[in-house]
Coordinates of N, CA and C in Angstrom, one line a residue:
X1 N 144.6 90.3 87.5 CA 143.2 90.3 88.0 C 142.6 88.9 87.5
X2 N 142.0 88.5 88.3 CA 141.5 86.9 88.0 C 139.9 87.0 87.4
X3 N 140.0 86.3 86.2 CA 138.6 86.5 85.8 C 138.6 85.2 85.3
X4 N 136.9 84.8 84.7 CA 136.5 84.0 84.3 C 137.7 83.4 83.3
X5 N 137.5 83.8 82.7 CA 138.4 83.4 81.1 C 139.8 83.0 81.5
X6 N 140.7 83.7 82.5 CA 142.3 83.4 82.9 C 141.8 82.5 84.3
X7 N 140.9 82.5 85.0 CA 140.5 81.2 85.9 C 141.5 79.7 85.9
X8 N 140.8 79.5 85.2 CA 141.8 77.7 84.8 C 143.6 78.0 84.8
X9 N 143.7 79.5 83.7 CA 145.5 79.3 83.5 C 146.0 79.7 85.3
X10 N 145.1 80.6 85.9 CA 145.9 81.0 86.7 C 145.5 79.8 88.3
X11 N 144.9 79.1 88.1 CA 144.8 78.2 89.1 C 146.5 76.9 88.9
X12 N 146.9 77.3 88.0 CA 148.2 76.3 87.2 C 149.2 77.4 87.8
X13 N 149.2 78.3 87.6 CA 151.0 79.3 88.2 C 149.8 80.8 87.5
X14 N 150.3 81.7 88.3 CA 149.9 83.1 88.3 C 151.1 83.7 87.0
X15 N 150.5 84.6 86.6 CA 151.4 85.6 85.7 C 152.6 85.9 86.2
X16 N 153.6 86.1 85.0 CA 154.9 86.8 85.5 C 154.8 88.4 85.9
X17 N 154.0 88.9 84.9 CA 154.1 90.3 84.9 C 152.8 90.7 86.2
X18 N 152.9 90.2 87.3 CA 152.2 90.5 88.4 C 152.6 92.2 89.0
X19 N 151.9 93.2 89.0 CA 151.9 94.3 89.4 C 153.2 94.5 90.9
X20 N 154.4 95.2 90.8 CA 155.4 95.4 91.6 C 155.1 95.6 93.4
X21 N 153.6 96.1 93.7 CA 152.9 95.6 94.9 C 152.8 94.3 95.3
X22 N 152.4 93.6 94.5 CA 151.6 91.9 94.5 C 153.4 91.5 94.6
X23 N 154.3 91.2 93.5 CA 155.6 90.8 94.2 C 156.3 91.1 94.9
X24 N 156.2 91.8 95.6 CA 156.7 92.6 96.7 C 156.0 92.0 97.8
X25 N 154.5 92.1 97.8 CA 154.0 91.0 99.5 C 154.0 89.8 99.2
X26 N 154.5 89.3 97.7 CA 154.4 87.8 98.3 C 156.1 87.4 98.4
X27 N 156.8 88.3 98.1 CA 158.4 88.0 98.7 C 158.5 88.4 100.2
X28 N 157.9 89.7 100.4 CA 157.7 90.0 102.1 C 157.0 88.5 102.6
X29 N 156.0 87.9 102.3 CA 154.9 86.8 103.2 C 156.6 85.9 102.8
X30 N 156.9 85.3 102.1 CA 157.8 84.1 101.7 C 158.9 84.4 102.6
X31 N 159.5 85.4 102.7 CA 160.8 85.8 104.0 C 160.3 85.7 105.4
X32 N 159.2 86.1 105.7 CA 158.6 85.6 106.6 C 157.9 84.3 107.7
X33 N 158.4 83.1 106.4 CA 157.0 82.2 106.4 C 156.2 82.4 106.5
X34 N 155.3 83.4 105.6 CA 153.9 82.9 105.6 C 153.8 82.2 104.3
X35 N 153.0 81.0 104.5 CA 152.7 80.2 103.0 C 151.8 80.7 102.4
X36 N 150.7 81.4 102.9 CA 149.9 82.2 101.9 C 149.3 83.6 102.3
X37 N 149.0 84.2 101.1 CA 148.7 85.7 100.7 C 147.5 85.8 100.1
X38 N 146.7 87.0 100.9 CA 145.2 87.2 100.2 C 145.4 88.4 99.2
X39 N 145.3 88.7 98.4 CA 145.2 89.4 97.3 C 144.2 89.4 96.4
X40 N 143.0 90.4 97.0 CA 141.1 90.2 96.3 C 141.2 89.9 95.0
X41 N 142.1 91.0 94.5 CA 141.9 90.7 92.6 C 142.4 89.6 92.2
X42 N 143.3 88.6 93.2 CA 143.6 87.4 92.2 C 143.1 86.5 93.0
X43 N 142.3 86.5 94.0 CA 141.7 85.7 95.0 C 140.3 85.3 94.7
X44 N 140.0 86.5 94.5 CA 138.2 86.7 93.8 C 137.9 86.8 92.2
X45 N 137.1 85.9 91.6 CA 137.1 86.1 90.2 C 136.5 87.2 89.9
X46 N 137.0 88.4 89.7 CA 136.2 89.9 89.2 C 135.2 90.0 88.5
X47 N 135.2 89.0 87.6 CA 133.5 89.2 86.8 C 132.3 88.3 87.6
X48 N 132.8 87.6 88.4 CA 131.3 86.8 88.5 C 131.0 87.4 90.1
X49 N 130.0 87.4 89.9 CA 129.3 88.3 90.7 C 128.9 87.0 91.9
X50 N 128.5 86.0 91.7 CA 128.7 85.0 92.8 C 129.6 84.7 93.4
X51 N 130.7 84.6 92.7 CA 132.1 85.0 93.6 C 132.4 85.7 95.1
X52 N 132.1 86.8 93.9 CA 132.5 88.6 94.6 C 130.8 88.0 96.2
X53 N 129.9 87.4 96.1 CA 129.1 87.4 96.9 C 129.9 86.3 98.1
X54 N 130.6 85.0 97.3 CA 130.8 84.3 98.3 C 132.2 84.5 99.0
X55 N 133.1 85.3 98.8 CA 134.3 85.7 99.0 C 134.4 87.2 99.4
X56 N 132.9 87.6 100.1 CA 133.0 88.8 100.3 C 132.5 88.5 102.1
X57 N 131.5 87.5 101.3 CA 131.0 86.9 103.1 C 132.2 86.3 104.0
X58 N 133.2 86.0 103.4 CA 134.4 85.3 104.4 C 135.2 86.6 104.7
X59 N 135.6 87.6 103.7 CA 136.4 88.7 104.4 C 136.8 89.1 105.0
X60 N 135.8 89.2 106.5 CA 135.8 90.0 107.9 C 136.9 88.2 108.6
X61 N 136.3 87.1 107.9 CA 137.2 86.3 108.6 C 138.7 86.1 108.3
X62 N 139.5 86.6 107.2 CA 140.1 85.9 106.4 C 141.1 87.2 107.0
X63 N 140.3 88.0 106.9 CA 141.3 89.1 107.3 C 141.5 88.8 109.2
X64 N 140.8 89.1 110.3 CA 140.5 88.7 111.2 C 141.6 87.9 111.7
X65 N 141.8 86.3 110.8 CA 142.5 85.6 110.9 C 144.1 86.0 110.2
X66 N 144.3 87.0 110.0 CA 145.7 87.2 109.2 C 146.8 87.5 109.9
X67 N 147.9 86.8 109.8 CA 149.0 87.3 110.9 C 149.5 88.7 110.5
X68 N 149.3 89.2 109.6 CA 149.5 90.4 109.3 C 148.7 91.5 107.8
X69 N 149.0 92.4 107.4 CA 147.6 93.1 107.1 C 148.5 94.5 106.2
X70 N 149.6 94.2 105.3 CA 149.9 95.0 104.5 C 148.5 95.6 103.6
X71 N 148.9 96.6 102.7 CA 147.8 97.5 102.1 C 148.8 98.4 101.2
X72 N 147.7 98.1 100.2 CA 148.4 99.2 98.9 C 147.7 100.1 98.7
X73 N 148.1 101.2 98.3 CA 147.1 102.5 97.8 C 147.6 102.7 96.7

């Protein structure tokens, strides 16, 4: 999950220990060619609430525009 505080490290290389969902769609998107993957919690910084405002208004587009639309429960 992307927060203030891990912001900086994770704009450098994301965690190893990324949740078995999260590596799983970015090996699915990579076999695929897709170059990139939306994933809210590491997309959107969870504490700041300006974020979550300005990354909430693109959404409808981001998804919209996605060549594809896996989902974890």
């Amino acid at each position: 999950m992307t927060t203030s505080s891990n912001l900086e490290a994770y704009t450098a290389s994301l965690p190893i220990d990324l949740p078995k969902t999260f590596v799983d769609a970015i090996q699915v998107a990579r076999a695929l060619g897709i170059p990139y993957i939306w994933i809210d919690s590491l997309c959107i910084v969870q504490d700041s609430p300006e974020d979550w405002k300005h990354e909430a208004s693109r959404m409808a587009q981001v998804y919209a525009n996605a060549s594809t639309g896996p989902k974890s429960t």
